[in-house]
Amino acid sequence: MFFRIESANGLAIYEQIVRQVKFAVAGDALLAGDMVPSVRELSKDLAVNPNTVARAYRELQAEGVLAPVRGTGLEVTAHAAKHCTAERVALIRERLRSVLLEARRSRLDLDDIRSLVGEELSRLEKTAPEKNAADKKGKNP
Amino acid sequence: MNPVLRLDNVTKRYRGQTALDGVSLEVPPGVVVALLGENGAGKTTTLKILLGLTTADSGEAEVMQLDSRTQGDEIRRRVGYVPERPTLYEWMTIAEIGWFAAGFYPSGYLQKYRELVQQFELPADRQVKQLSKGMRAKVALALGMAHEPALLILDEPTSGLDPLVRREFLESMVDVAAAGRTVLLSSHQIGEVERVADMVAILKEGKLLAIEKLDDLKNHTREMTLTLNNGAPYLSDMPGEVICGRVQDRQWRVLVKHLDESRLESFRSLAQVRDVEVHTPNLEEIFLGYMQADEELPKGGGR
């Protein structure tokens, strides 16, 4: 998989790596059994501190997305896809929530917001109809 | 674990000009630490005092438990140092300069130097005076790294270098860190620092304003943009520790440390506060905030 690290992003770099691995798993760019690059390889490849990569991998292991393979490195676990898809929904929910909060702060009332959301949903139905489940694409967080 | 380097209340003046003013810091082994500051903030002076190339007027400095004041020679033998403008013998070839330097270090130096020369794709038989700036920088880096020092000190390592060479420098730093060794660098390239550093130290006019883990610094610093109602007075009771603030018409932009979320909510509901936007700043914004820190916030609010 390819990573994109934006150092000027407010999001910590380890968090960017964590999210991108999860999105890659959710979007089928990484499949169960695929190996991720070693800490040293990835840190050199991205020119980021190795402790940062190690921290991201620790977090992904703690969440059960990655698991060590004896003596060789880390691989994507069998149940990672399910977990990561759920994570992606959670992230989208979080972003939706902050947009709604912004709408609220702009002094829109709930009915205004509802009709805005309704309009956008029906536009979405026309311009980007649902595709079959195999064609889910992960967008970079 | 013993710190790799330590400054304790170090002060240095040059002809009445204060270069360092009571600076204390400690760096544990195995981290990449970056010194940030404007030109003249005291970054190079800090490095030189640690290396024993200049002495502090007062305070203590040590590197790997060696006293910088009296054991500078030994310190310089043990650490790798790449100065901002490396002085190299112009008439030597790249191969010769490595052979020459090897005389000052334990055996194994030349072997490693040759490997680095190859890794950096340097022409071993070319004279130093015929090298480009990027190549010279890489020679200096190879010379500083060939004894595999426990501490690598780089003064503005990538300034003025092209993107490819900068990338190679970054990769080398990452490699050193991956081997569990320590890197101390001074830099203006904040984006690069943000990628490679574990810790940052911010210097301004000789004073150390912050030394922290980069993650912590980013986690507890927030930028608030407040929109106040017309004529509202300045709010002195911010829901966090103010680093700096600026005002523009009826908006305030304030950089705060340790933003208190619960106080922020009650802050939002104040009558004179129209809106509060909270943004997670990047290192550059945090750094600039610290640089503007002593510019007083004007009293009294929007017009």
CSV table of C-alpha atoms in Angstrom, one decimal:
chain,number,residue,atom,x,y,z
A,1,MET,CA,0.0,0.0,0.0
A,2,PHE,CA,1.0,3.6,-0.4
A,3,PHE,CA,1.1,6.1,2.4
A,4,ARG,CA,0.8,9.8,2.3
A,5,ILE,CA,2.2,11.6,5.4
A,6,GLU,CA,1.4,15.2,5.8
A,7,SER,CA,3.6,16.6,8.4
A,8,ALA,CA,1.8,19.9,8.4
A,9,ASN,CA,-1.4,18.1,9.2
A,10,GLY,CA,-2.6,18.7,12.8
A,11,LEU,CA,-3.1,14.9,13.1
A,12,ALA,CA,-0.2,13.2,14.7
A,13,ILE,CA,1.9,11.2,12.2
A,14,TYR,CA,1.4,7.9,14.0
A,15,GLU,CA,-2.3,8.5,13.8
A,16,GLN,CA,-2.1,9.2,10.1
A,17,ILE,CA,-0.3,5.8,9.6
A,18,VAL,CA,-2.9,4.0,11.8
A,19,ARG,CA,-5.8,5.5,9.9
A,20,GLN,CA,-4.3,4.8,6.5
A,21,VAL,CA,-3.6,1.2,7.3
A,22,LYS,CA,-7.2,0.8,8.5
A,23,PHE,CA,-8.6,2.5,5.4
A,24,ALA,CA,-6.4,0.4,3.2
A,25,VAL,CA,-7.8,-2.7,4.9
A,26,ALA,CA,-11.4,-1.5,4.7
A,27,GLY,CA,-10.8,-0.7,1.0
A,28,ASP,CA,-9.2,-4.0,0.2
A,29,ALA,CA,-5.8,-2.5,-0.6
A,30,LEU,CA,-4.5,-4.7,2.2
A,31,LEU,CA,-6.0,-8.2,2.5
A,32,ALA,CA,-5.8,-10.7,5.3
A,33,GLY,CA,-2.4,-12.3,5.4
A,34,ASP,CA,-0.7,-9.4,3.6
A,35,MET,CA,2.5,-8.3,5.4
A,36,VAL,CA,3.1,-4.6,6.2
A,37,PRO,CA,6.6,-3.2,5.8
A,38,SER,CA,9.0,-3.4,8.7
A,39,VAL,CA,9.4,-0.4,11.0
A,40,ARG,CA,12.8,0.3,9.6
A,41,GLU,CA,11.7,0.0,6.0
A,42,LEU,CA,8.6,2.2,6.4
A,43,SER,CA,10.3,4.8,8.5
A,44,LYS,CA,13.0,5.2,5.9
A,45,ASP,CA,10.5,5.1,3.1
A,46,LEU,CA,8.4,7.9,4.6
A,47,ALA,CA,11.4,9.6,6.2
A,48,VAL,CA,9.6,9.6,9.6
A,49,ASN,CA,10.9,8.8,13.0
A,50,PRO,CA,11.0,5.0,13.5
A,51,ASN,CA,9.5,5.4,17.0
A,52,THR,CA,6.5,6.9,15.3
A,53,VAL,CA,6.0,3.9,13.0
A,54,ALA,CA,6.6,1.5,15.9
A,55,ARG,CA,3.9,3.3,17.9
A,56,ALA,CA,1.4,3.1,15.0
A,57,TYR,CA,2.1,-0.6,14.6
A,58,ARG,CA,1.7,-1.2,18.3
A,59,GLU,CA,-1.7,0.5,18.2
A,60,LEU,CA,-2.7,-1.6,15.2
A,61,GLN,CA,-1.6,-4.7,17.0
A,62,ALA,CA,-3.5,-3.7,20.2
A,63,GLU,CA,-6.7,-3.3,18.1
A,64,GLY,CA,-6.1,-6.7,16.4
A,65,VAL,CA,-5.6,-5.3,12.9
A,66,LEU,CA,-2.1,-6.6,12.7
A,67,ALA,CA,-0.5,-9.6,14.3
A,68,PRO,CA,3.1,-10.8,14.4
A,69,VAL,CA,4.1,-13.7,12.2
A,70,ARG,CA,6.9,-15.7,13.8
A,71,GLY,CA,10.2,-14.2,12.9
A,72,THR,CA,9.1,-12.3,9.8
A,73,GLY,CA,7.0,-9.3,10.7
A,74,LEU,CA,3.4,-8.2,10.9
A,75,GLU,CA,0.5,-9.3,8.9
A,76,VAL,CA,-3.1,-8.3,8.5
A,77,THR,CA,-5.4,-10.5,10.6
A,78,ALA,CA,-8.3,-12.4,9.3
A,79,HIS,CA,-10.9,-10.3,11.2
A,80,ALA,CA,-9.2,-7.0,10.4
A,81,ALA,CA,-11.5,-6.1,7.5
A,82,LYS,CA,-14.6,-6.2,9.6
A,83,HIS,CA,-13.0,-4.1,12.3
A,84,CYS,CA,-11.6,-1.6,9.8
A,85,THR,CA,-14.9,-1.2,8.0
A,86,ALA,CA,-16.6,-0.4,11.3
A,87,GLU,CA,-13.8,2.1,12.1
A,88,ARG,CA,-14.3,3.8,8.8
A,89,VAL,CA,-18.0,4.2,9.5
A,90,ALA,CA,-17.0,5.6,12.9
A,91,LEU,CA,-14.7,8.1,11.3
A,92,ILE,CA,-17.3,9.2,8.8
A,93,ARG,CA,-19.8,9.6,11.6
A,94,GLU,CA,-17.3,11.7,13.5
A,95,ARG,CA,-16.8,14.0,10.5
A,96,LEU,CA,-20.6,14.2,9.9
A,97,ARG,CA,-21.0,15.1,13.5
A,98,SER,CA,-18.6,18.0,13.3
A,99,VAL,CA,-20.3,19.3,10.1
A,100,LEU,CA,-23.7,19.1,11.9
A,101,LEU,CA,-22.2,20.9,14.9
A,102,GLU,CA,-20.9,23.6,12.6
A,103,ALA,CA,-24.3,24.0,11.0
A,104,ARG,CA,-25.8,24.4,14.4
A,105,ARG,CA,-23.3,27.0,15.3
A,106,SER,CA,-24.2,28.9,12.1
A,107,ARG,CA,-27.6,29.2,13.7
A,108,LEU,CA,-29.4,26.9,11.4
A,109,ASP,CA,-32.3,25.2,13.2
A,110,LEU,CA,-32.9,21.5,13.1
A,111,ASP,CA,-35.4,21.7,10.3
A,112,ASP,CA,-33.0,23.7,8.1
A,113,ILE,CA,-30.3,21.1,8.7
A,114,ARG,CA,-32.7,18.2,8.0
A,115,SER,CA,-33.8,19.7,4.7
A,116,LEU,CA,-30.1,20.4,3.8
A,117,VAL,CA,-29.2,16.8,4.5
A,118,GLY,CA,-32.3,15.5,2.6
A,119,GLU,CA,-31.4,17.5,-0.5
A,120,GLU,CA,-27.8,16.3,-0.4
A,121,LEU,CA,-28.9,12.7,0.0
A,122,SER,CA,-31.2,12.8,-3.0
A,123,ARG,CA,-28.5,14.5,-5.1
A,124,LEU,CA,-26.1,11.7,-4.0
A,125,GLU,CA,-28.6,9.1,-5.2
A,126,LYS,CA,-28.6,10.6,-8.7
A,127,THR,CA,-24.9,11.4,-9.1
A,128,ALA,CA,-23.3,8.5,-7.2
A,129,PRO,CA,-25.7,5.6,-7.2
A,130,GLU,CA,-24.7,2.7,-4.9
A,131,LYS,CA,-22.2,0.3,-6.3
A,132,ASN,CA,-21.9,-3.3,-5.4
A,133,ALA,CA,-20.2,-4.2,-2.2
A,134,ALA,CA,-17.0,-5.5,-3.9
A,135,ASP,CA,-16.2,-2.0,-5.3
A,136,LYS,CA,-15.9,-0.1,-2.0
A,137,LYS,CA,-13.1,2.4,-2.3
A,138,GLY,CA,-11.3,3.8,0.7
A,139,LYS,CA,-10.6,7.4,0.6
A,140,ASN,CA,-7.6,8.8,2.5
A,141,PRO,CA,-8.5,10.1,5.9
B,1,MET,CA,18.8,5.9,32.2
B,2,ASN,CA,21.4,8.6,32.1
B,3,PRO,CA,20.8,11.4,29.7
B,4,VAL,CA,23.0,11.5,26.6
B,5,LEU,CA,23.4,15.2,27.0
B,6,ARG,CA,22.6,17.7,29.7
B,7,LEU,CA,22.7,21.5,30.1
B,8,ASP,CA,22.3,22.9,33.5
B,9,ASN,CA,21.6,26.6,33.8
B,10,VAL,CA,24.0,27.5,31.0
B,11,THR,CA,24.6,31.2,30.2
B,12,LYS,CA,26.9,32.5,27.4
B,13,ARG,CA,27.5,36.1,26.4
B,14,TYR,CA,29.4,37.4,23.4
B,15,ARG,CA,30.6,41.0,23.8
B,16,GLY,CA,27.8,41.9,26.0
B,17,GLN,CA,25.3,40.2,23.8
B,18,THR,CA,23.5,37.3,25.5
B,19,ALA,CA,23.6,34.2,23.4
B,20,LEU,CA,22.2,31.8,26.0
B,21,ASP,CA,20.4,32.7,29.1
B,22,GLY,CA,20.0,30.1,31.9
B,23,VAL,CA,19.3,27.1,29.6
B,24,SER,CA,18.7,23.7,31.2
B,25,LEU,CA,17.8,20.6,29.2
B,26,GLU,CA,18.2,16.9,29.3
B,27,VAL,CA,18.0,14.5,26.4
B,28,PRO,CA,17.5,10.7,27.0
B,29,PRO,CA,19.2,8.2,24.7
B,30,GLY,CA,17.6,6.9,21.5
B,31,VAL,CA,15.6,10.0,20.5
B,32,VAL,CA,15.7,12.5,17.7
B,33,VAL,CA,15.7,15.9,19.3
B,34,ALA,CA,15.4,19.1,17.3
B,35,LEU,CA,16.4,22.6,18.3
B,36,LEU,CA,14.2,25.2,16.8
B,37,GLY,CA,14.7,28.9,16.9
B,38,GLU,CA,15.3,32.0,14.7
B,39,ASN,CA,18.7,32.9,13.5
B,40,GLY,CA,20.7,34.1,16.5
B,41,ALA,CA,18.4,32.3,19.0
B,42,GLY,CA,21.4,30.3,20.4
B,43,LYS,CA,21.1,27.0,18.6
B,44,THR,CA,24.7,26.8,17.3
B,45,THR,CA,26.0,28.2,20.6
B,46,THR,CA,24.2,25.4,22.4
B,47,LEU,CA,25.8,22.8,20.1
B,48,LYS,CA,29.2,24.3,20.4
B,49,ILE,CA,29.1,24.4,24.2
B,50,LEU,CA,28.1,20.8,24.3
B,51,LEU,CA,31.0,19.8,22.0
B,52,GLY,CA,33.4,21.9,24.1
B,53,LEU,CA,34.2,24.1,21.1
B,54,THR,CA,33.3,27.1,23.2
B,55,THR,CA,32.8,27.4,26.9
B,56,ALA,CA,29.8,28.6,28.9
B,57,ASP,CA,30.2,31.7,31.1
B,58,SER,CA,28.3,29.8,33.8
B,59,GLY,CA,26.4,26.6,34.2
B,60,GLU,CA,27.3,23.0,33.4
B,61,ALA,CA,27.2,21.0,30.1
B,62,GLU,CA,27.9,17.4,29.7
B,63,VAL,CA,27.7,14.8,26.9
B,64,MET,CA,27.6,11.1,27.7
B,65,GLN,CA,28.7,11.9,31.3
B,66,LEU,CA,31.7,13.8,30.1
B,67,ASP,CA,32.2,17.4,31.1
B,68,SER,CA,32.1,19.6,28.0
B,69,ARG,CA,34.4,22.2,29.5
B,70,THR,CA,37.3,19.9,30.3
B,71,GLN,CA,36.7,16.8,28.2
B,72,GLY,CA,35.8,18.4,24.8
B,73,ASP,CA,38.4,16.3,22.9
B,74,GLU,CA,37.0,13.0,24.2
B,75,ILE,CA,33.4,14.2,23.5
B,76,ARG,CA,34.3,15.2,19.9
B,77,ARG,CA,35.9,11.8,19.4
B,78,ARG,CA,32.8,10.0,20.5
B,79,VAL,CA,30.0,12.0,18.9
B,80,GLY,CA,29.4,12.6,15.2
B,81,TYR,CA,29.3,16.3,14.4
B,82,VAL,CA,28.2,17.8,11.1
B,83,PRO,CA,28.6,21.6,11.2
B,84,GLU,CA,26.5,24.0,9.2
B,85,ARG,CA,29.5,24.9,7.0
B,86,PRO,CA,31.8,21.9,7.1
B,87,THR,CA,35.5,22.8,6.5
B,88,LEU,CA,37.2,20.1,4.5
B,89,TYR,CA,40.7,19.9,3.0
B,90,GLU,CA,40.0,21.1,-0.5
B,91,TRP,CA,42.9,19.4,-2.1
B,92,MET,CA,42.1,15.9,-0.8
B,93,THR,CA,39.9,13.4,-2.7
B,94,ILE,CA,36.9,12.0,-1.0
B,95,ALA,CA,38.8,8.7,-0.4
B,96,GLU,CA,41.8,10.5,1.0
B,97,ILE,CA,39.8,12.6,3.5
B,98,GLY,CA,38.3,9.4,4.9
B,99,TRP,CA,41.6,7.8,5.3
B,100,PHE,CA,42.9,10.9,6.9
B,101,ALA,CA,40.0,11.1,9.4
B,102,ALA,CA,40.3,7.4,10.2
B,103,GLY,CA,43.6,8.2,12.0
B,104,PHE,CA,41.6,9.9,14.7
B,105,TYR,CA,39.1,7.0,15.3
B,106,PRO,CA,39.2,3.4,16.3
B,107,SER,CA,39.6,0.7,13.6
B,108,GLY,CA,36.5,0.0,11.4
B,109,TYR,CA,36.1,3.7,10.6
B,110,LEU,CA,37.5,3.5,7.1
B,111,GLN,CA,35.4,0.5,6.2
B,112,LYS,CA,32.2,2.2,7.3
B,113,TYR,CA,33.2,5.4,5.6
B,114,ARG,CA,33.7,3.6,2.3
B,115,GLU,CA,30.3,2.0,2.7
B,116,LEU,CA,28.7,5.4,3.3
B,117,VAL,CA,30.5,6.9,0.4
B,118,GLN,CA,29.1,4.2,-1.8
B,119,GLN,CA,25.6,4.5,-0.2
B,120,PHE,CA,25.6,8.2,-0.9
B,121,GLU,CA,26.8,7.6,-4.4
B,122,LEU,CA,29.8,9.9,-4.0
B,123,PRO,CA,32.7,9.8,-6.5
B,124,ALA,CA,35.5,8.6,-4.2
B,125,ASP,CA,38.4,9.8,-6.4
B,126,ARG,CA,37.2,13.4,-6.9
B,127,GLN,CA,38.8,16.3,-5.0
B,128,VAL,CA,36.7,18.1,-2.4
B,129,LYS,CA,37.1,21.4,-4.3
B,130,GLN,CA,35.3,20.0,-7.3
B,131,LEU,CA,32.3,18.9,-5.3
B,132,SER,CA,28.8,20.3,-5.4
B,133,LYS,CA,27.3,21.7,-2.2
B,134,GLY,CA,25.1,18.6,-1.8
B,135,MET,CA,28.1,16.3,-2.3
B,136,ARG,CA,30.2,18.2,0.3
B,137,ALA,CA,27.4,17.9,2.7
B,138,LYS,CA,27.2,14.2,2.2
B,139,VAL,CA,31.0,13.8,2.7
B,140,ALA,CA,30.6,15.7,6.0
B,141,LEU,CA,27.8,13.4,7.0
B,142,ALA,CA,29.8,10.3,6.1
B,143,LEU,CA,32.7,11.6,8.1
B,144,GLY,CA,30.5,12.3,11.1
B,145,MET,CA,28.8,8.9,11.0
B,146,ALA,CA,31.5,6.5,10.1
B,147,HIS,CA,32.4,5.7,13.7
B,148,GLU,CA,28.7,4.9,14.4
B,149,PRO,CA,28.5,7.4,17.2
B,150,ALA,CA,25.9,7.1,20.0
B,151,LEU,CA,25.1,10.7,19.4
B,152,LEU,CA,25.0,12.5,16.1
B,153,ILE,CA,24.9,16.3,16.2
B,154,LEU,CA,23.8,18.1,13.0
B,155,ASP,CA,23.8,21.9,12.7
B,156,GLU,CA,21.3,23.0,10.0
B,157,PRO,CA,21.9,19.8,8.2
B,158,THR,CA,19.6,20.3,5.2
B,159,SER,CA,19.7,24.1,4.7
B,160,GLY,CA,20.4,25.1,1.2
B,161,LEU,CA,20.4,21.5,-0.1
B,162,ASP,CA,18.3,20.2,-2.9
B,163,PRO,CA,15.2,18.0,-2.1
B,164,LEU,CA,17.0,14.8,-3.1
B,165,VAL,CA,20.0,15.4,-0.8
B,166,ARG,CA,17.7,16.6,2.0
B,167,ARG,CA,15.8,13.4,1.6
B,168,GLU,CA,19.0,11.4,1.9
B,169,PHE,CA,19.9,13.3,5.1
B,170,LEU,CA,16.5,12.6,6.6
B,171,GLU,CA,16.8,8.9,5.8
B,172,SER,CA,20.2,8.8,7.4
B,173,MET,CA,18.8,10.4,10.5
B,174,VAL,CA,16.0,8.0,10.6
B,175,ASP,CA,18.4,5.1,10.2
B,176,VAL,CA,20.6,6.3,13.1
B,177,ALA,CA,17.4,6.6,15.2
B,178,ALA,CA,16.2,3.2,14.2
B,179,ALA,CA,19.5,1.8,15.5
B,180,GLY,CA,18.6,3.2,18.9
B,181,ARG,CA,21.1,6.1,18.7
B,182,THR,CA,20.5,9.7,19.5
B,183,VAL,CA,20.3,12.6,17.0
B,184,LEU,CA,20.5,16.2,18.0
B,185,LEU,CA,19.8,18.7,15.2
B,186,SER,CA,19.1,22.3,14.8
B,187,SER,CA,16.9,23.2,11.9
B,188,HIS,CA,14.7,25.8,10.2
B,189,GLN,CA,12.9,23.1,8.2
B,190,ILE,CA,10.0,22.7,10.5
B,191,GLY,CA,8.2,20.3,8.2
B,192,GLU,CA,11.2,18.0,8.3
B,193,VAL,CA,11.5,18.3,12.0
B,194,GLU,CA,7.8,17.4,12.4
B,195,ARG,CA,8.5,14.1,10.5
B,196,VAL,CA,11.7,13.0,12.2
B,197,ALA,CA,11.8,14.4,15.7
B,198,ASP,CA,10.7,12.8,18.9
B,199,MET,CA,11.4,15.9,21.0
B,200,VAL,CA,11.6,19.6,20.2
B,201,ALA,CA,13.3,22.4,22.1
B,202,ILE,CA,12.3,25.9,21.2
B,203,LEU,CA,14.8,28.7,21.8
B,204,LYS,CA,14.2,32.4,21.6
B,205,GLU,CA,16.8,35.0,22.2
B,206,GLY,CA,18.9,32.6,24.2
B,207,LYS,CA,16.0,31.4,26.4
B,208,LEU,CA,14.6,27.9,26.3
B,209,LEU,CA,10.8,28.4,25.9
B,210,ALA,CA,9.8,24.7,25.7
B,211,ILE,CA,11.4,21.3,25.5
B,212,GLU,CA,8.9,18.5,25.0
B,213,LYS,CA,8.0,15.4,23.2
B,214,LEU,CA,6.6,16.5,19.9
B,215,ASP,CA,3.4,14.3,20.3
B,216,ASP,CA,2.7,15.9,23.7
B,217,LEU,CA,3.3,19.4,22.4
B,218,LYS,CA,0.9,18.8,19.5
B,219,ASN,CA,-1.6,17.1,21.8
B,220,HIS,CA,-2.0,19.8,24.3
B,221,THR,CA,-1.7,22.9,22.1
B,222,ARG,CA,-4.8,24.3,20.4
B,223,GLU,CA,-5.6,27.4,18.4
B,224,MET,CA,-8.9,29.1,19.2
B,225,THR,CA,-10.5,31.6,17.0
B,226,LEU,CA,-13.0,33.6,18.9
B,227,THR,CA,-15.6,35.8,17.4
B,228,LEU,CA,-16.9,38.4,19.9
B,229,ASN,CA,-19.9,40.6,19.8
B,230,ASN,CA,-19.4,44.2,18.8
B,231,GLY,CA,-17.7,46.2,21.6
B,232,ALA,CA,-17.1,43.2,23.9
B,233,PRO,CA,-14.2,43.6,26.2
B,234,TYR,CA,-11.2,41.2,26.0
B,235,LEU,CA,-11.8,38.0,27.8
B,236,SER,CA,-8.9,37.6,30.3
B,237,ASP,CA,-10.1,34.2,31.6
B,238,MET,CA,-9.2,31.9,28.7
B,239,PRO,CA,-10.0,28.2,29.1
B,240,GLY,CA,-6.3,27.3,28.9
B,241,GLU,CA,-2.8,28.7,29.3
B,242,VAL,CA,-2.3,31.5,26.7
B,243,ILE,CA,0.9,31.2,24.6
B,244,CYS,CA,0.1,34.1,22.3
B,245,GLY,CA,-2.8,35.9,20.8
B,246,ARG,CA,-3.7,38.3,18.0
B,247,VAL,CA,-6.7,40.4,17.4
B,248,GLN,CA,-8.4,41.4,14.1
B,249,ASP,CA,-11.5,43.5,14.4
B,250,ARG,CA,-13.9,41.4,16.5
B,251,GLN,CA,-11.9,38.2,16.2
B,252,TRP,CA,-9.3,36.8,18.4
B,253,ARG,CA,-6.9,34.1,17.6
B,254,VAL,CA,-5.3,32.6,20.6
B,255,LEU,CA,-2.8,29.8,20.9
B,256,VAL,CA,-3.4,27.9,24.2
B,257,LYS,CA,-1.7,25.1,26.1
B,258,HIS,CA,-3.8,22.6,28.0
B,259,LEU,CA,-7.2,23.6,26.7
B,260,ASP,CA,-9.8,22.7,29.3
B,261,GLU,CA,-12.8,21.2,27.3
B,262,SER,CA,-15.3,21.7,30.1
B,263,ARG,CA,-14.4,25.3,30.6
B,264,LEU,CA,-14.4,25.8,26.8
B,265,GLU,CA,-18.1,24.8,26.8
B,266,SER,CA,-19.1,27.4,29.4
B,267,PHE,CA,-16.8,29.8,27.6
B,268,ARG,CA,-18.9,29.3,24.4
B,269,SER,CA,-22.1,30.1,26.2
B,270,LEU,CA,-20.8,33.5,27.5
B,271,ALA,CA,-23.0,36.4,26.2
B,272,GLN,CA,-20.2,38.3,24.4
B,273,VAL,CA,-18.8,35.2,22.6
B,274,ARG,CA,-20.4,34.8,19.3
B,275,ASP,CA,-18.4,31.7,18.2
B,276,VAL,CA,-15.3,29.7,19.1
B,277,GLU,CA,-13.5,27.6,16.5
B,278,VAL,CA,-10.9,25.2,17.7
B,279,HIS,CA,-8.1,24.0,15.4
B,280,THR,CA,-5.3,21.6,16.0
B,281,PRO,CA,-2.2,23.6,15.0
B,282,ASN,CA,0.8,22.0,13.2
B,283,LEU,CA,4.4,22.5,14.5
B,284,GLU,CA,5.0,25.5,12.4
B,285,GLU,CA,2.0,27.3,13.8
B,286,ILE,CA,3.0,26.3,17.3
B,287,PHE,CA,6.6,27.5,16.7
B,288,LEU,CA,5.4,30.8,15.3
B,289,GLY,CA,3.1,31.2,18.3
B,290,TYR,CA,6.0,30.8,20.6
B,291,MET,CA,8.0,33.4,18.6
B,292,GLN,CA,5.2,35.9,19.1
B,293,ALA,CA,4.7,35.0,22.7
B,294,ASP,CA,5.8,38.2,24.3
B,295,GLU,CA,3.9,40.5,22.0
B,296,GLU,CA,1.3,41.8,24.5
B,297,LEU,CA,-2.4,41.1,23.7
B,298,PRO,CA,-4.1,44.4,23.5
B,299,LYS,CA,-6.7,45.1,26.1
B,300,GLY,CA,-10.3,45.9,25.2
B,301,GLY,CA,-12.1,44.0,22.4
B,302,GLY,CA,-13.5,44.6,18.9
B,303,ARG,CA,-14.6,48.0,17.7
